[in-house]
Amino acid sequence: MYHRINIEPTIIFKCGEYVRAHPMGQRSHFNGTFEQQRAGLICQVENYRYYKGNYPILYPGNDGGIDFPLNGYVIDTKGMLSKGFYQPGYRCNMLACQKDYKADTIFFCGYNTDKNIVELLGWVPKKKLCTPENFRKKNTKLPMINGDLFTVKADSYFIETRELNTPESLIEPVKIIEPVKIINNDYRNYSQGKLF
C-alpha cells in the first residue's frame, strides 16, 4: 500500500550513534525516548534519500522543524514507531507544540521495528493538518481500528493515513545515486556536497 524501504543495519547504528551524541528533540518537553528519536531520524534520512537520491549532511542543534526543501515545499518528516505495517484507517499525529515551526508540509513515515522497514505514508500541508477538527487535547480517548482506546499523551493534531497525499504526488522521486558512504564514523555523502 505504502512505499516501503528496507533499512540497512549500518543506518540504524549510525542514526543511533548520532542521537546519542546529539539529542534530537530539544523542545524542552515531549522530546521522546531514544528509540523514538532514532526512529524519527531514520525516517528523516530515508525520506530525504527517496527524494534527493543520497543521504543528507546532518548538523547538531535544533533544525526548527525544517528537514529539507523540495520543489517549493518545506518538509518536516514525522516518524512513528510501529510493530506492524500501517493501514488506511490508522492515524498519524503531530504535537501541537510544533505548530509554529517553519515547515509548511508535514510528511509522515512509519518505522516497523520488527521488519526494519520505513513506510513513506504520505504528506499533508500543515495548514490542513492544524485545524480545530484535527486537534485532540491531552488525555482524550481515541478509538482504534481494533476497538481499543488510545489515550492522547500530549495536545496533538491527528489525521488518518487515507487522507494523506501520496509520496509520488509531492514530486517524482529521483533514482538513488549511490549507496551510503561511511566516512569518519558519519554517513554523509560527500560526493554530493553540502545540501542545505
Backbone as numpy.savetxt, mean C-alpha at the origin, in Angstrom:
# Nx Ny Nz CAx CAy CAz Cx Cy Cz
-8.57 -12.58 -9.84 -9.40 -11.38 -9.84 -8.53 -10.12 -9.84
-7.60 -10.05 -8.90 -6.72 -8.89 -8.80 -5.32 -9.28 -9.28
-4.56 -8.27 -9.68 -3.20 -8.53 -10.16 -2.34 -9.00 -8.99
-1.69 -10.15 -9.14 -0.91 -10.74 -8.05 0.57 -10.77 -8.40
1.39 -10.45 -7.40 2.84 -10.40 -7.56 3.48 -11.29 -6.51
4.24 -12.28 -6.95 5.00 -13.12 -6.01 6.15 -12.29 -5.46
6.33 -12.33 -4.14 7.36 -11.54 -3.49 8.58 -12.39 -3.21
9.72 -11.95 -3.70 10.97 -12.66 -3.47 11.38 -12.54 -2.00
11.95 -13.60 -1.42 12.40 -13.53 -0.02 13.36 -12.38 0.25
14.18 -12.03 -0.74 15.11 -10.92 -0.57 14.38 -9.61 -0.31
13.26 -9.39 -1.00 12.49 -8.15 -0.81 11.87 -8.13 0.58
11.34 -9.26 1.01 10.77 -9.34 2.37 11.84 -9.00 3.40
13.03 -9.60 3.23 14.13 -9.35 4.18 14.56 -7.89 4.14
14.79 -7.35 2.95 15.28 -5.97 2.83 14.26 -4.96 3.35
12.98 -5.20 3.08 11.96 -4.28 3.61 11.92 -4.35 5.13
12.09 -5.54 5.68 12.13 -5.68 7.13 13.32 -4.95 7.73
14.47 -5.08 7.10 15.67 -4.38 7.58 15.50 -2.87 7.50
14.86 -2.41 6.43 14.64 -0.97 6.27 13.72 -0.45 7.38
12.64 -1.17 7.65 11.69 -0.74 8.68 12.36 -0.74 10.06
13.21 -1.73 10.32 13.92 -1.75 11.61 14.80 -0.51 11.77
15.44 -0.09 10.70 16.34 1.06 10.75 15.59 2.39 10.65
14.44 2.38 9.95 13.69 3.62 9.69 12.20 3.35 9.88
11.69 3.39 11.11 10.25 3.15 11.32 9.41 4.01 10.38
8.41 3.38 9.78 7.67 4.02 8.70 6.52 4.92 9.13
5.85 4.61 10.26 4.63 5.33 10.60 4.85 6.81 10.83
5.56 7.14 11.90 5.91 8.51 12.24 4.71 9.46 12.22
3.54 8.94 12.69 2.34 9.78 12.74 2.02 10.20 14.18
2.83 9.79 15.14 2.66 10.03 16.57 1.63 9.09 17.19
0.76 8.49 16.37 -0.18 7.48 16.85 -0.61 6.64 15.65
-1.09 5.43 15.91 -1.52 4.50 14.86 -0.40 4.22 13.86
0.81 4.04 14.36 1.94 3.80 13.46 2.01 2.37 12.96
1.33 1.45 13.61 1.33 0.07 13.16 2.47 -0.72 13.74
2.31 -2.03 13.75 3.34 -2.95 14.24 4.45 -3.08 13.19
5.52 -3.74 13.58 6.59 -4.01 12.63 6.05 -4.75 11.41
5.22 -5.77 11.65 4.68 -6.57 10.53 3.82 -5.71 9.61
3.02 -4.82 10.19 2.18 -3.95 9.37 3.02 -2.96 8.57
4.06 -2.40 9.20 4.92 -1.46 8.49 5.69 -2.15 7.37
6.20 -3.36 7.65 6.93 -4.09 6.61 5.99 -4.44 5.45
4.78 -4.89 5.75 3.81 -5.20 4.70 3.50 -3.96 3.87
3.34 -2.82 4.55 3.08 -1.58 3.83 4.20 -1.22 2.88
5.44 -1.40 3.34 6.59 -1.08 2.49 6.71 -2.06 1.32
6.48 -3.34 1.58 6.50 -4.32 0.50 5.48 -3.95 -0.57
4.27 -3.61 -0.14 3.23 -3.21 -1.10 3.64 -1.95 -1.85
4.23 -1.01 -1.14 4.64 0.25 -1.76 5.68 0.02 -2.85
6.73 -0.75 -2.55 7.79 -0.92 -3.54 7.35 -1.80 -4.72
6.46 -2.77 -4.45 5.97 -3.60 -5.56 4.97 -2.84 -6.43
4.17 -1.99 -5.82 3.27 -1.14 -6.60 4.07 -0.19 -7.48
5.11 0.39 -6.92 6.00 1.28 -7.68 6.61 0.52 -8.87
7.12 -0.67 -8.60 7.76 -1.45 -9.67 6.77 -1.83 -10.76
5.53 -2.09 -10.37 4.50 -2.45 -11.35 4.32 -1.34 -12.39
4.35 -0.10 -11.94 4.14 1.03 -12.84 5.42 1.59 -13.43
6.52 1.57 -12.68 7.75 2.22 -13.13 8.77 1.26 -13.73
8.63 -0.05 -13.42 9.54 -1.03 -14.01 10.77 -1.34 -13.18
10.95 -0.67 -12.08 12.11 -0.91 -11.21 11.73 -0.49 -9.79
12.59 -0.80 -8.84 12.31 -0.45 -7.45 12.71 1.00 -7.16
12.01 1.61 -6.19 12.32 3.01 -5.86 13.55 3.13 -4.98
14.10 4.31 -4.95 15.12 4.65 -3.95 14.36 5.23 -2.75
14.60 4.67 -1.59 13.90 5.12 -0.39 14.79 6.01 0.45
14.17 7.00 1.06 14.89 7.92 1.93 14.23 7.90 3.31
15.02 7.96 4.37 14.45 7.97 5.73 13.59 9.21 5.95
12.67 9.09 6.90 11.83 10.23 7.26 10.42 10.07 6.74
9.55 10.93 7.19 8.14 10.89 6.80 7.99 11.42 5.37
7.33 10.63 4.52 7.16 11.05 3.11 5.93 11.92 2.91
5.23 12.25 4.00 4.05 13.11 3.88 2.90 12.46 3.14
2.93 11.12 3.04 1.85 10.42 2.36 1.99 10.39 0.85
3.16 10.71 0.35 3.40 10.66 -1.10 4.38 9.53 -1.39
3.91 8.51 -2.11 4.79 7.41 -2.48 5.44 7.64 -3.83
4.64 8.07 -4.83 5.22 8.40 -6.13 4.19 9.11 -7.01
4.68 9.97 -7.91 3.79 10.60 -8.89 3.65 9.68 -10.10
2.49 9.73 -10.75 2.26 8.89 -11.92 1.20 9.53 -12.81
1.60 9.96 -13.98 0.67 10.44 -15.00 -0.29 11.50 -14.46
0.23 12.42 -13.66 -0.59 13.49 -13.12 -1.25 13.17 -11.79
-1.14 11.92 -11.34 -1.68 11.52 -10.04 -0.54 11.53 -9.01
-0.89 11.72 -7.75 0.08 11.60 -6.66 -0.41 10.44 -5.79
0.35 9.35 -5.79 -0.09 8.07 -5.24 0.37 7.88 -3.80
-0.55 7.41 -2.95 -0.22 6.90 -1.62 -0.70 5.46 -1.58
0.22 4.52 -1.38 -0.10 3.10 -1.36 -0.47 2.67 0.05
-1.58 1.97 0.19 -2.00 1.42 1.47 -1.93 -0.10 1.37
-1.06 -0.69 2.18 -0.91 -2.14 2.19 -1.58 -2.74 3.42
-2.33 -3.82 3.20 -3.07 -4.46 4.28 -2.70 -5.93 4.39
-2.43 -6.38 5.60 -2.08 -7.78 5.85 -3.32 -8.66 5.72
-3.11 -9.86 5.20 -4.19 -10.83 5.09 -3.59 -12.23 5.05
-4.35 -13.20 5.52 -3.90 -14.59 5.41 -4.54 -15.28 4.21
-5.31 -14.54 3.44 -5.93 -15.08 2.24 -5.95 -14.03 1.15
-6.64 -14.34 0.07 -6.76 -13.40 -1.03 -8.02 -12.56 -0.88
-8.00 -11.36 -1.41 -9.12 -10.44 -1.31 -10.23 -10.84 -2.27
-11.46 -10.51 -1.87 -12.66 -10.80 -2.65 -13.39 -9.47 -2.91
-14.27 -9.43 -3.91 -14.94 -8.18 -4.26 -15.71 -7.51 -3.12
-16.22 -8.25 -2.15 -16.98 -7.62 -1.07 -16.15 -7.17 0.11
-14.85 -7.43 0.07 -13.99 -7.05 1.19 -13.83 -5.54 1.24
-13.46 -5.03 2.41 -13.28 -3.59 2.57 -11.80 -3.23 2.68
-11.48 -2.05 2.17 -10.16 -1.43 2.36 -10.38 -0.20 3.22
-9.36 0.20 3.95 -9.53 1.39 4.78 -8.28 2.26 4.81
-8.52 3.53 5.10 -7.46 4.51 5.33 -7.76 5.24 6.62
-6.76 5.41 7.47 -6.95 6.14 8.71 -7.37 7.58 8.43
-8.32 8.07 9.20 -8.82 9.44 9.01 -7.72 10.47 9.27
-6.75 10.13 10.13 -5.67 11.09 10.41 -4.77 11.32 9.20
-4.93 10.52 8.12 -4.13 10.68 6.90 -4.87 11.48 5.83
-6.05 11.95 6.16 -6.89 12.63 5.16 -6.22 13.83 4.53
-5.46 14.59 5.30 -4.88 15.83 4.80 -3.47 15.67 4.24
-3.00 14.42 4.12 -1.71 14.21 3.46 -1.82 14.63 1.99
-0.70 14.86 1.35 -0.70 15.53 0.05 -1.13 14.67 -1.14
-1.09 13.35 -1.02 -1.48 12.50 -2.15 -2.95 12.73 -2.50
-3.28 12.63 -3.79 -4.67 12.79 -4.22 -5.29 11.47 -4.64
-4.48 10.40 -4.67 -4.95 9.09 -5.12 -4.48 8.03 -4.13
-5.42 7.21 -3.66 -5.10 6.15 -2.71 -5.14 4.82 -3.46
-4.05 4.07 -3.36 -3.94 2.77 -4.03 -3.88 1.69 -2.96
-4.81 0.74 -3.02 -4.89 -0.31 -2.01 -4.27 -1.61 -2.52
-3.49 -2.23 -1.65 -2.87 -3.52 -1.92 -3.13 -4.46 -0.75
-3.21 -5.73 -1.02 -3.29 -6.75 0.02 -2.01 -7.57 0.02
-1.50 -7.87 1.19 -0.31 -8.71 1.29 -0.70 -10.02 1.96
-0.75 -11.10 1.18 -1.08 -12.43 1.66 0.17 -13.02 2.30
0.18 -13.07 3.63 1.37 -13.53 4.35 1.58 -15.03 4.25
0.52 -15.78 3.99 0.67 -17.23 3.84 1.35 -17.60 2.52
1.06 -16.83 1.48 1.59 -17.13 0.14 2.72 -16.20 -0.27
2.97 -15.13 0.50 3.95 -14.09 0.12 3.64 -13.53 -1.26
2.39 -13.10 -1.40 1.91 -12.52 -2.65 1.25 -11.18 -2.35
1.60 -10.17 -3.13 0.93 -8.87 -3.06 -0.15 -8.84 -4.13
-1.35 -8.41 -3.74 -2.43 -8.20 -4.69 -2.62 -6.70 -4.88
-2.54 -6.26 -6.12 -2.85 -4.87 -6.44 -4.36 -4.80 -6.61
-5.05 -4.24 -5.60 -6.50 -4.26 -5.57 -7.13 -3.17 -6.43
-6.52 -1.98 -6.43 -7.06 -0.88 -7.20 -6.91 0.44 -6.49
-7.45 1.48 -7.10 -7.23 2.83 -6.60 -8.53 3.62 -6.59
-8.48 4.72 -5.82 -9.64 5.60 -5.72 -9.13 7.02 -5.48
-9.76 8.03 -6.09 -9.39 9.39 -5.73 -9.66 9.62 -4.24
-8.76 10.28 -3.55 -8.93 10.47 -2.11 -10.22 11.23 -1.80
-10.60 12.17 -2.64 -11.83 12.93 -2.37 -13.07 12.05 -2.48
-13.01 10.96 -3.25 -14.14 10.03 -3.32 -14.15 9.10 -2.10
-12.97 8.76 -1.60 -12.87 7.91 -0.42 -13.26 8.65 0.85
-12.77 9.87 0.99 -12.93 10.63 2.25 -14.23 11.42 2.25
-15.33 10.69 2.35 -16.65 11.31 2.41 -17.33 10.89 3.71
-18.35 11.63 4.13 -19.08 11.25 5.35 -19.67 9.83 5.26
-20.08 9.41 4.06 -20.68 8.08 3.89 -19.67 6.97 4.16
-18.41 7.22 3.88 -17.37 6.20 4.05 -16.68 6.27 5.41
-17.01 7.26 6.22 -16.34 7.45 7.50 -16.95 6.55 8.58
-16.08 5.93 9.37 -16.50 5.12 10.50 -15.67 5.51 11.72
-16.36 5.79 12.82 -15.68 6.17 14.05 -15.08 4.94 14.73
-14.06 5.19 15.53 -13.43 4.15 16.33 -14.51 3.40 17.13
-14.36 2.09 17.22 -15.25 1.16 17.94 -16.56 0.87 17.22
-16.75 1.41 16.00 -17.90 1.02 15.19 -17.78 -0.46 14.84
-18.90 -1.17 14.84 -18.93 -2.59 14.46 -19.38 -2.69 13.01
-18.53 -3.30 12.19 -18.86 -3.47 10.77 -19.05 -4.96 10.46
-20.13 -5.31 9.75 -20.33 -6.72 9.38 -19.33 -7.15 8.31
-18.84 -8.38 8.46 -17.91 -8.94 7.48 -18.66 -9.95 6.61
-18.05 -10.36 5.51 -18.68 -11.30 4.58 -19.05 -12.61 5.27
-18.21 -13.06 6.21 -18.48 -14.34 6.89 -19.49 -14.23 8.02
-20.06 -13.04 8.22 -21.06 -12.85 9.25 -20.52 -12.32 10.57
-19.20 -12.35 10.75 -18.60 -11.80 11.97 -18.68 -10.28 11.95
-18.41 -9.69 13.12 -18.35 -8.24 13.22 -16.90 -7.81 13.42
-16.51 -6.79 12.70 -15.18 -6.21 12.81 -15.29 -4.90 13.57
-14.44 -4.71 14.60 -14.43 -3.48 15.38 -13.39 -2.53 14.82
-13.82 -1.34 14.40 -12.92 -0.33 13.85 -12.00 0.16 14.98
-10.69 0.10 14.74 -9.71 0.40 15.79 -9.35 1.88 15.87
-9.63 2.63 14.82 -9.35 4.07 14.80 -10.29 4.71 13.78
-10.59 5.98 13.94 -11.41 6.68 12.95 -10.83 6.43 11.56
-11.67 5.98 10.63 -11.17 5.56 9.31 -12.22 5.78 8.24
-11.74 5.76 7.00 -12.59 5.76 5.82 -12.52 4.37 5.19
-13.68 3.81 4.84 -13.75 2.46 4.28 -14.35 2.49 2.89
-13.89 1.55 2.05 -14.45 1.39 0.71 -14.36 -0.09 0.35
-15.35 -0.60 -0.36 -15.32 -2.00 -0.78 -14.41 -2.15 -1.99
-13.77 -3.31 -2.07 -12.84 -3.55 -3.18 -13.54 -3.44 -4.53
-14.80 -3.80 -4.58 -15.53 -3.74 -5.87 -15.71 -2.31 -6.37
-15.55 -1.33 -5.47 -15.70 0.08 -5.85 -14.40 0.71 -6.34
-13.31 -0.03 -6.27 -12.01 0.51 -6.68 -11.86 0.48 -8.19
-11.11 1.42 -8.72 -10.72 1.40 -10.13 -9.62 0.36 -10.30
-9.58 -0.30 -11.44 -8.57 -1.33 -11.67 -7.17 -0.71 -11.77
-6.14 -1.48 -11.40 -4.77 -0.97 -11.55 -4.48 -0.53 -12.99
-4.99 -1.26 -13.97 -4.72 -0.95 -15.37 -5.33 0.38 -15.80
-6.42 0.79 -15.15 -7.09 2.02 -15.56 -6.32 3.28 -15.15
-5.35 3.12 -14.24 -4.55 4.28 -13.83 -3.61 4.69 -14.95
-2.96 3.72 -15.49 -2.08 3.90 -16.65 -1.55 2.52 -17.00
-1.22 2.30 -18.25 -0.69 1.00 -18.64 0.64 0.77 -17.92
0.75 -0.33 -17.15 2.02 -0.59 -16.46 3.15 -0.87 -17.45
4.37 -0.60 -17.03 5.51 -0.82 -17.91 6.06 -2.22 -17.71
6.80 -2.69 -18.69 7.46 -3.98 -18.58 8.59 -3.85 -17.56
8.74 -4.88 -16.73 9.82 -4.87 -15.73 11.15 -4.77 -16.47
11.93 -3.76 -16.13 13.18 -3.49 -16.84 14.25 -4.52 -16.52
14.43 -4.80 -15.24 15.44 -5.76 -14.83 15.15 -6.17 -13.40
15.70 -7.32 -12.98 15.47 -7.73 -11.60 16.13 -6.78 -10.61
15.66 -6.85 -9.38 16.21 -6.00 -8.34 17.69 -6.27 -8.14
18.45 -5.22 -7.86 19.87 -5.35 -7.57 20.09 -5.10 -6.09
20.92 -5.91 -5.48 21.27 -5.73 -4.08 22.65 -5.10 -4.04
22.71 -3.85 -3.64 23.97 -3.11 -3.62 24.12 -2.46 -2.26
25.25 -2.72 -1.60 25.53 -2.10 -0.30 24.38 -2.29 0.69
23.86 -3.55 0.76 22.78 -3.88 1.67 21.53 -3.04 1.45
21.31 -2.60 0.24 20.10 -1.86 -0.09 19.55 -2.45 -1.37
18.27 -2.17 -1.69 17.71 -2.71 -2.92 17.43 -1.61 -3.93
18.24 -0.58 -3.92 18.09 0.49 -4.90 18.54 0.00 -6.27
17.88 0.47 -7.28 18.26 0.12 -8.63 19.00 1.34 -9.19
20.30 1.34 -9.05 21.09 2.52 -9.42 21.11 2.75 -10.93
20.84 1.72 -11.71 20.87 1.92 -13.16 19.79 2.88 -13.63
18.76 3.09 -12.80 17.68 3.98 -13.18 17.88 5.40 -12.66
18.84 5.60 -11.80 19.10 6.94 -11.27 18.08 7.33 -10.21
18.15 8.55 -9.75 17.23 9.06 -8.73 15.85 9.24 -9.35
14.83 8.71 -8.69 13.50 8.68 -9.29 12.58 9.79 -8.79
12.95 10.51 -7.74 12.07 11.53 -7.20 12.63 12.91 -7.40
